[in-house]
Amino acid sequence: AQSVTQPDIHITVSEGASLELRCNYSYGATPYLFWYVQSPGQGLQLLLKYFSGDTLVQGIKGFEAEFKRSQSSFNLRKPSVHWSDAAEYFCAVGGFGNEKLTFGTGTRLTIIP
Amino acid sequence: KAGVTQTPRYLIKTRGQQVTLSCSPISGHRSVSWYQQTPGQGLQFLFEYFSETQRNKGNFPGRFSGRQFSNSRSEMNVSTLELGDSALYLCASSAQRAMDGYTFGSGTRLTVV
């Protein structure tokens, strides 16, 4: 079975501060890992994905994520957040031939001035 | 290029009725997936289609069905609506496989009264 845990339901960060959103996964084979972002009333947008290679993955909007196999983690980071980053962030896991993603419950990010 | 288009954006239906939702994927994308998003259950996988064939199906009752046409457009149908079917239904397309990374539509907000 595949699963994703995002332990933080809600995070508040000051504009300009650094950000780290946590994600732990469970998957029986080599995982594909994703981070998506959802703004209110909208669909999800792909930030980045990882399958193999360099364990530090660069995405759009200045985000990056680091895959740590030993910790079954795929945490999302950004060095300096902007007010426009306020949204809900979802981590997801899947596998080749599976044709479905399992999403975490999401982390809502609030940015304060 | 045009994104994933879902119609309608909003629907209000009565218990016991049926509903059909439509999704037009990005041009050239052949895989279409459907997800149900609710505050309580989060994002739940419904099914995935490729070249008019269902490749994977989630754990939803038979009242939920879908299909894909030769132009890759997809529809999902929910029969005998229940109050619990109220949700945001998201369609996502990808080039060939879910692991390519999805492009999501903005969703159809279904309210069952």
PDB file of C-alpha atoms in Angstrom:
ATOM      1  CA  ALA A   1       0.000   0.000   0.000  1.00  0.00           C
ATOM      2  CA  GLN A   2       1.139   3.539  -0.617  1.00  0.00           C
ATOM      3  CA  SER A   3       0.615   6.449   1.737  1.00  0.00           C
ATOM      4  CA  VAL A   4       1.770   9.983   2.415  1.00  0.00           C
ATOM      5  CA  THR A   5       1.914  11.820   5.725  1.00  0.00           C
ATOM      6  CA  GLN A   6       2.111  15.569   5.950  1.00  0.00           C
ATOM      7  CA  PRO A   7       2.370  16.148   9.699  1.00  0.00           C
ATOM      8  CA  ASP A   8       1.780  19.888   9.619  1.00  0.00           C
ATOM      9  CA  ILE A   9      -1.811  20.888   8.902  1.00  0.00           C
ATOM     10  CA  HIS A  10      -1.115  24.619   9.022  1.00  0.00           C
ATOM     11  CA  ILE A  11       2.108  26.628   9.003  1.00  0.00           C
ATOM     12  CA  THR A  12       2.491  30.393   9.394  1.00  0.00           C
ATOM     13  CA  VAL A  13       5.657  32.059   8.143  1.00  0.00           C
ATOM     14  CA  SER A  14       6.752  35.680   7.909  1.00  0.00           C
ATOM     15  CA  GLU A  15       7.332  37.082   4.452  1.00  0.00           C
ATOM     16  CA  GLY A  16      11.012  36.745   3.572  1.00  0.00           C
ATOM     17  CA  ALA A  17      11.604  33.895   6.010  1.00  0.00           C
ATOM     18  CA  SER A  18      12.627  30.409   4.972  1.00  0.00           C
ATOM     19  CA  LEU A  19      10.144  27.566   4.647  1.00  0.00           C
ATOM     20  CA  GLU A  20      10.246  23.809   5.041  1.00  0.00           C
ATOM     21  CA  LEU A  21       7.178  21.616   4.584  1.00  0.00           C
ATOM     22  CA  ARG A  22       7.478  18.027   5.696  1.00  0.00           C
ATOM     23  CA  CYS A  23       6.424  14.926   3.808  1.00  0.00           C
ATOM     24  CA  ASN A  24       6.899  11.264   4.700  1.00  0.00           C
ATOM     25  CA  TYR A  25       5.860   8.494   2.343  1.00  0.00           C
ATOM     26  CA  SER A  26       5.369   4.771   2.281  1.00  0.00           C
ATOM     27  CA  TYR A  27       5.759   2.856  -0.971  1.00  0.00           C
ATOM     28  CA  GLY A  28       6.807  -0.702  -1.619  1.00  0.00           C
ATOM     29  CA  ALA A  29       8.939  -0.053  -4.668  1.00  0.00           C
ATOM     30  CA  THR A  30      10.897   2.842  -6.128  1.00  0.00           C
ATOM     31  CA  PRO A  31       8.650   5.854  -5.628  1.00  0.00           C
ATOM     32  CA  TYR A  32       7.846   8.793  -7.809  1.00  0.00           C
ATOM     33  CA  LEU A  33       7.394  11.808  -5.526  1.00  0.00           C
ATOM     34  CA  PHE A  34       5.633  15.059  -6.242  1.00  0.00           C
ATOM     35  CA  TRP A  35       4.760  18.373  -4.676  1.00  0.00           C
ATOM     36  CA  TYR A  36       1.686  20.242  -5.859  1.00  0.00           C
ATOM     37  CA  VAL A  37       0.277  23.617  -4.795  1.00  0.00           C
ATOM     38  CA  GLN A  38      -3.381  24.617  -4.734  1.00  0.00           C
ATOM     39  CA  SER A  39      -4.690  28.164  -4.479  1.00  0.00           C
ATOM     40  CA  PRO A  40      -8.245  28.684  -3.202  1.00  0.00           C
ATOM     41  CA  GLY A  41     -10.889  27.602  -5.673  1.00  0.00           C
ATOM     42  CA  GLN A  42      -8.324  26.299  -8.124  1.00  0.00           C
ATOM     43  CA  GLY A  43      -6.865  23.024  -9.275  1.00  0.00           C
ATOM     44  CA  LEU A  44      -3.415  21.825  -8.309  1.00  0.00           C
ATOM     45  CA  GLN A  45      -0.199  22.967  -9.951  1.00  0.00           C
ATOM     46  CA  LEU A  46       2.896  20.791 -10.151  1.00  0.00           C
ATOM     47  CA  LEU A  47       5.867  22.345  -8.331  1.00  0.00           C
ATOM     48  CA  LEU A  48       8.401  19.561  -8.814  1.00  0.00           C
ATOM     49  CA  LYS A  49       8.836  15.820  -9.048  1.00  0.00           C
ATOM     50  CA  TYR A  50      11.487  13.223  -8.265  1.00  0.00           C
ATOM     51  CA  PHE A  51      12.139   9.737  -9.516  1.00  0.00           C
ATOM     52  CA  SER A  52      15.852   9.175  -9.667  1.00  0.00           C
ATOM     53  CA  GLY A  53      19.154  10.970  -9.919  1.00  0.00           C
ATOM     54  CA  ASP A  54      20.168  13.943  -7.842  1.00  0.00           C
ATOM     55  CA  THR A  55      18.271  13.831  -4.565  1.00  0.00           C
ATOM     56  CA  LEU A  56      17.897  17.609  -4.493  1.00  0.00           C
ATOM     57  CA  VAL A  57      15.262  18.623  -7.004  1.00  0.00           C
ATOM     58  CA  GLN A  58      14.634  22.146  -8.230  1.00  0.00           C
ATOM     59  CA  GLY A  59      11.114  23.237  -9.103  1.00  0.00           C
ATOM     60  CA  ILE A  60       9.185  26.252 -10.182  1.00  0.00           C
ATOM     61  CA  LYS A  61       8.690  29.437  -8.151  1.00  0.00           C
ATOM     62  CA  GLY A  62      12.012  28.968  -6.343  1.00  0.00           C
ATOM     63  CA  PHE A  63      11.026  25.759  -4.549  1.00  0.00           C
ATOM     64  CA  GLU A  64      13.257  22.759  -4.042  1.00  0.00           C
ATOM     65  CA  ALA A  65      12.826  19.371  -2.383  1.00  0.00           C
ATOM     66  CA  GLU A  66      15.237  16.817  -1.012  1.00  0.00           C
ATOM     67  CA  PHE A  67      14.658  13.067  -1.236  1.00  0.00           C
ATOM     68  CA  LYS A  68      15.997  11.090   1.715  1.00  0.00           C
ATOM     69  CA  ARG A  69      15.452   7.384   1.188  1.00  0.00           C
ATOM     70  CA  SER A  70      16.670   6.421   4.668  1.00  0.00           C
ATOM     71  CA  GLN A  71      14.047   8.680   6.254  1.00  0.00           C
ATOM     72  CA  SER A  72      11.313   8.081   3.639  1.00  0.00           C
ATOM     73  CA  SER A  73      11.022  11.821   3.374  1.00  0.00           C
ATOM     74  CA  PHE A  74      10.634  14.362   0.614  1.00  0.00           C
ATOM     75  CA  ASN A  75      10.570  17.789   2.271  1.00  0.00           C
ATOM     76  CA  LEU A  76       9.833  20.949   0.347  1.00  0.00           C
ATOM     77  CA  ARG A  77      11.904  24.087   0.965  1.00  0.00           C
ATOM     78  CA  LYS A  78      12.096  27.690  -0.104  1.00  0.00           C
ATOM     79  CA  PRO A  79      14.777  30.108   1.114  1.00  0.00           C
ATOM     80  CA  SER A  80      12.569  33.203   1.185  1.00  0.00           C
ATOM     81  CA  VAL A  81       8.769  33.125   0.936  1.00  0.00           C
ATOM     82  CA  HIS A  82       6.627  35.715  -0.771  1.00  0.00           C
ATOM     83  CA  TRP A  83       3.034  36.644   0.096  1.00  0.00           C
ATOM     84  CA  SER A  84       1.940  34.976  -3.139  1.00  0.00           C
ATOM     85  CA  ASP A  85       3.155  31.612  -1.786  1.00  0.00           C
ATOM     86  CA  ALA A  86       0.162  31.448   0.561  1.00  0.00           C
ATOM     87  CA  ALA A  87      -1.728  28.341  -0.560  1.00  0.00           C
ATOM     88  CA  GLU A  88      -2.181  24.658   0.268  1.00  0.00           C
ATOM     89  CA  TYR A  89       0.653  22.294  -0.525  1.00  0.00           C
ATOM     90  CA  PHE A  90       0.255  18.613  -1.254  1.00  0.00           C
ATOM     91  CA  CYS A  91       2.867  15.889  -1.351  1.00  0.00           C
ATOM     92  CA  ALA A  92       2.078  12.814  -3.448  1.00  0.00           C
ATOM     93  CA  VAL A  93       3.587   9.398  -4.170  1.00  0.00           C
ATOM     94  CA  GLY A  94       3.126   6.959  -7.032  1.00  0.00           C
ATOM     95  CA  GLY A  95       4.943   4.299  -8.959  1.00  0.00           C
ATOM     96  CA  PHE A  96       5.601   3.139 -12.490  1.00  0.00           C
ATOM     97  CA  GLY A  97       2.685   1.210 -13.899  1.00  0.00           C
ATOM     98  CA  ASN A  98       0.461   2.302 -11.044  1.00  0.00           C
ATOM     99  CA  GLU A  99      -1.282   5.165 -12.858  1.00  0.00           C
ATOM    100  CA  LYS A 100      -2.502   6.809  -9.675  1.00  0.00           C
ATOM    101  CA  LEU A 101      -1.086   9.173  -7.100  1.00  0.00           C
ATOM    102  CA  THR A 102      -1.747   9.033  -3.395  1.00  0.00           C
ATOM    103  CA  PHE A 103      -1.844  12.495  -1.892  1.00  0.00           C
ATOM    104  CA  GLY A 104      -1.173  13.675   1.613  1.00  0.00           C
ATOM    105  CA  THR A 105      -3.766  15.682   3.475  1.00  0.00           C
ATOM    106  CA  GLY A 106      -2.033  18.934   2.666  1.00  0.00           C
ATOM    107  CA  THR A 107      -0.336  21.746   4.561  1.00  0.00           C
ATOM    108  CA  ARG A 108      -1.944  25.155   4.503  1.00  0.00           C
ATOM    109  CA  LEU A 109       0.643  27.935   4.362  1.00  0.00           C
ATOM    110  CA  THR A 110      -0.152  31.403   5.690  1.00  0.00           C
ATOM    111  CA  ILE A 111       2.251  34.284   5.103  1.00  0.00           C
ATOM    112  CA  ILE A 112       2.302  37.216   7.511  1.00  0.00           C
ATOM    113  CA  PRO A 113       3.830  40.612   6.691  1.00  0.00           C
TER     114      PRO A 113
ATOM    115  CA  LYS B   1      -1.420  26.237 -25.068  1.00  0.00           C
ATOM    116  CA  ALA B   2      -4.835  25.762 -23.505  1.00  0.00           C
ATOM    117  CA  GLY B   3      -4.950  24.091 -20.124  1.00  0.00           C
ATOM    118  CA  VAL B   4      -7.228  21.372 -18.837  1.00  0.00           C
ATOM    119  CA  THR B   5     -10.828  22.495 -19.173  1.00  0.00           C
ATOM    120  CA  GLN B   6     -13.547  21.212 -16.905  1.00  0.00           C
ATOM    121  CA  THR B   7     -17.204  21.952 -17.360  1.00  0.00           C
ATOM    122  CA  PRO B   8     -19.339  22.992 -15.694  1.00  0.00           C
ATOM    123  CA  ARG B   9     -17.535  24.845 -12.884  1.00  0.00           C
ATOM    124  CA  TYR B  10     -20.452  24.586 -10.491  1.00  0.00           C
ATOM    125  CA  LEU B  11     -23.405  22.229 -10.192  1.00  0.00           C
ATOM    126  CA  ILE B  12     -26.234  21.867  -7.749  1.00  0.00           C
ATOM    127  CA  LYS B  13     -28.151  18.612  -7.876  1.00  0.00           C
ATOM    128  CA  THR B  14     -30.782  16.885  -5.802  1.00  0.00           C
ATOM    129  CA  ARG B  15     -30.302  13.549  -4.074  1.00  0.00           C
ATOM    130  CA  GLY B  16     -31.129  10.666  -6.374  1.00  0.00           C
ATOM    131  CA  GLN B  17     -30.330  12.543  -9.578  1.00  0.00           C
ATOM    132  CA  GLN B  18     -27.402  11.769 -11.809  1.00  0.00           C
ATOM    133  CA  VAL B  19     -24.685  14.091 -13.108  1.00  0.00           C
ATOM    134  CA  THR B  20     -22.124  14.108 -15.896  1.00  0.00           C
ATOM    135  CA  LEU B  21     -18.902  16.099 -15.669  1.00  0.00           C
ATOM    136  CA  SER B  22     -16.672  16.828 -18.626  1.00  0.00           C
ATOM    137  CA  CYS B  23     -12.921  17.227 -19.009  1.00  0.00           C
ATOM    138  CA  SER B  24     -10.881  18.305 -22.021  1.00  0.00           C
ATOM    139  CA  PRO B  25      -7.185  17.552 -21.534  1.00  0.00           C
ATOM    140  CA  ILE B  26      -4.225  19.474 -22.808  1.00  0.00           C
ATOM    141  CA  SER B  27      -3.751  18.904 -26.512  1.00  0.00           C
ATOM    142  CA  GLY B  28      -1.562  15.849 -27.036  1.00  0.00           C
ATOM    143  CA  HIS B  29      -2.151  14.446 -23.565  1.00  0.00           C
ATOM    144  CA  ARG B  30      -3.599  10.961 -23.715  1.00  0.00           C
ATOM    145  CA  SER B  31      -3.958  10.113 -20.025  1.00  0.00           C
ATOM    146  CA  VAL B  32      -6.843  11.565 -18.028  1.00  0.00           C
ATOM    147  CA  SER B  33      -7.354  10.989 -14.313  1.00  0.00           C
ATOM    148  CA  TRP B  34     -10.172  11.995 -11.998  1.00  0.00           C
ATOM    149  CA  TYR B  35      -9.941  12.836  -8.309  1.00  0.00           C
ATOM    150  CA  GLN B  36     -12.531  13.728  -5.687  1.00  0.00           C
ATOM    151  CA  GLN B  37     -11.506  16.364  -3.156  1.00  0.00           C
ATOM    152  CA  THR B  38     -13.378  16.850   0.114  1.00  0.00           C
ATOM    153  CA  PRO B  39     -12.376  18.522   3.395  1.00  0.00           C
ATOM    154  CA  GLY B  40     -12.727  15.251   5.285  1.00  0.00           C
ATOM    155  CA  GLN B  41     -11.115  12.751   2.899  1.00  0.00           C
ATOM    156  CA  GLY B  42      -8.756  14.970   0.953  1.00  0.00           C
ATOM    157  CA  LEU B  43      -7.867  13.948  -2.595  1.00  0.00           C
ATOM    158  CA  GLN B  44      -9.136  10.511  -3.520  1.00  0.00           C
ATOM    159  CA  PHE B  45      -8.348   8.791  -6.822  1.00  0.00           C
ATOM    160  CA  LEU B  46     -11.388   7.841  -8.884  1.00  0.00           C
ATOM    161  CA  PHE B  47     -10.034   6.429 -12.153  1.00  0.00           C
ATOM    162  CA  GLU B  48      -7.556   6.893 -14.974  1.00  0.00           C
ATOM    163  CA  TYR B  49      -8.062   6.498 -18.708  1.00  0.00           C
ATOM    164  CA  PHE B  50      -5.612   6.136 -21.575  1.00  0.00           C
ATOM    165  CA  SER B  51      -6.600   5.636 -25.202  1.00  0.00           C
ATOM    166  CA  GLU B  52     -10.216   5.055 -24.205  1.00  0.00           C
ATOM    167  CA  THR B  53      -9.261   2.293 -21.745  1.00  0.00           C
ATOM    168  CA  GLN B  54      -9.547   2.443 -17.987  1.00  0.00           C
ATOM    169  CA  ARG B  55      -6.131   1.519 -16.597  1.00  0.00           C
ATOM    170  CA  ASN B  56      -6.792   1.977 -12.910  1.00  0.00           C
ATOM    171  CA  LYS B  57      -9.746   2.509 -10.636  1.00  0.00           C
ATOM    172  CA  GLY B  58     -10.044   3.722  -7.075  1.00  0.00           C
ATOM    173  CA  ASN B  59     -12.238   2.449  -4.280  1.00  0.00           C
ATOM    174  CA  PHE B  60     -15.482   4.144  -5.142  1.00  0.00           C
ATOM    175  CA  PRO B  61     -18.899   2.513  -5.568  1.00  0.00           C
ATOM    176  CA  GLY B  62     -20.180   1.535  -8.987  1.00  0.00           C
ATOM    177  CA  ARG B  63     -22.306   4.693  -9.064  1.00  0.00           C
ATOM    178  CA  PHE B  64     -19.140   6.441 -10.185  1.00  0.00           C
ATOM    179  CA  SER B  65     -18.182   5.725 -13.763  1.00  0.00           C
ATOM    180  CA  GLY B  66     -16.195   7.327 -16.504  1.00  0.00           C
ATOM    181  CA  ARG B  67     -15.187   7.085 -20.088  1.00  0.00           C
ATOM    182  CA  GLN B  68     -12.746   8.545 -22.531  1.00  0.00           C
ATOM    183  CA  PHE B  69     -13.339   9.406 -26.151  1.00  0.00           C
ATOM    184  CA  SER B  70     -11.039   9.020 -29.139  1.00  0.00           C
ATOM    185  CA  ASN B  71     -10.026  12.696 -28.889  1.00  0.00           C
ATOM    186  CA  SER B  72      -8.932  12.057 -25.250  1.00  0.00           C
ATOM    187  CA  ARG B  73     -11.783  14.074 -23.791  1.00  0.00           C
ATOM    188  CA  SER B  74     -13.253  12.378 -20.750  1.00  0.00           C
ATOM    189  CA  GLU B  75     -16.492  12.343 -18.841  1.00  0.00           C
ATOM    190  CA  MET B  76     -17.376  11.044 -15.443  1.00  0.00           C
ATOM    191  CA  ASN B  77     -20.864  10.160 -14.341  1.00  0.00           C
ATOM    192  CA  VAL B  78     -22.312   9.811 -10.891  1.00  0.00           C
ATOM    193  CA  SER B  79     -25.704   8.157 -10.632  1.00  0.00           C
ATOM    194  CA  THR B  80     -28.148   8.185  -7.720  1.00  0.00           C
ATOM    195  CA  LEU B  81     -26.453  11.113  -6.053  1.00  0.00           C
ATOM    196  CA  GLU B  82     -25.994  11.124  -2.296  1.00  0.00           C
ATOM    197  CA  LEU B  83     -25.305  14.068  -0.007  1.00  0.00           C
ATOM    198  CA  GLY B  84     -21.802  12.696   0.568  1.00  0.00           C
ATOM    199  CA  ASP B  85     -20.980  13.091  -3.114  1.00  0.00           C
ATOM    200  CA  SER B  86     -20.732  16.840  -2.621  1.00  0.00           C
ATOM    201  CA  ALA B  87     -17.133  17.618  -3.478  1.00  0.00           C
ATOM    202  CA  LEU B  88     -14.708  19.280  -5.845  1.00  0.00           C
ATOM    203  CA  TYR B  89     -14.080  16.905  -8.744  1.00  0.00           C
ATOM    204  CA  LEU B  90     -10.712  17.426 -10.344  1.00  0.00           C
ATOM    205  CA  CYS B  91      -9.587  16.213 -13.719  1.00  0.00           C
ATOM    206  CA  ALA B  92      -5.881  15.905 -14.488  1.00  0.00           C
ATOM    207  CA  SER B  93      -4.140  15.109 -17.743  1.00  0.00           C
ATOM    208  CA  SER B  94      -0.657  13.874 -18.504  1.00  0.00           C
ATOM    209  CA  ALA B  95       1.220  12.956 -21.641  1.00  0.00           C
ATOM    210  CA  GLN B  96       1.250   9.186 -21.229  1.00  0.00           C
ATOM    211  CA  ARG B  97       1.361   8.211 -17.569  1.00  0.00           C
ATOM    212  CA  ALA B  98       0.445   9.673 -14.209  1.00  0.00           C
ATOM    213  CA  MET B  99       4.145   9.681 -13.301  1.00  0.00           C
ATOM    214  CA  ASP B 100       4.830  12.224 -16.068  1.00  0.00           C
ATOM    215  CA  GLY B 101       3.188  14.744 -13.744  1.00  0.00           C
ATOM    216  CA  TYR B 102      -0.352  16.002 -13.935  1.00  0.00           C
ATOM    217  CA  THR B 103      -1.801  19.222 -15.205  1.00  0.00           C
ATOM    218  CA  PHE B 104      -5.014  19.779 -13.285  1.00  0.00           C
ATOM    219  CA  GLY B 105      -8.161  21.565 -14.309  1.00  0.00           C
ATOM    220  CA  SER B 106      -9.863  24.026 -11.980  1.00  0.00           C
ATOM    221  CA  GLY B 107     -12.448  21.447 -11.027  1.00  0.00           C
ATOM    222  CA  THR B 108     -16.208  21.090 -10.902  1.00  0.00           C
ATOM    223  CA  ARG B 109     -17.799  21.965  -7.586  1.00  0.00           C
ATOM    224  CA  LEU B 110     -20.751  19.602  -7.098  1.00  0.00           C
ATOM    225  CA  THR B 111     -23.261  20.294  -4.361  1.00  0.00           C
ATOM    226  CA  VAL B 112     -25.927  17.685  -3.642  1.00  0.00           C
ATOM    227  CA  VAL B 113     -28.974  18.929  -1.720  1.00  0.00           C
TER     228      VAL B 113
END
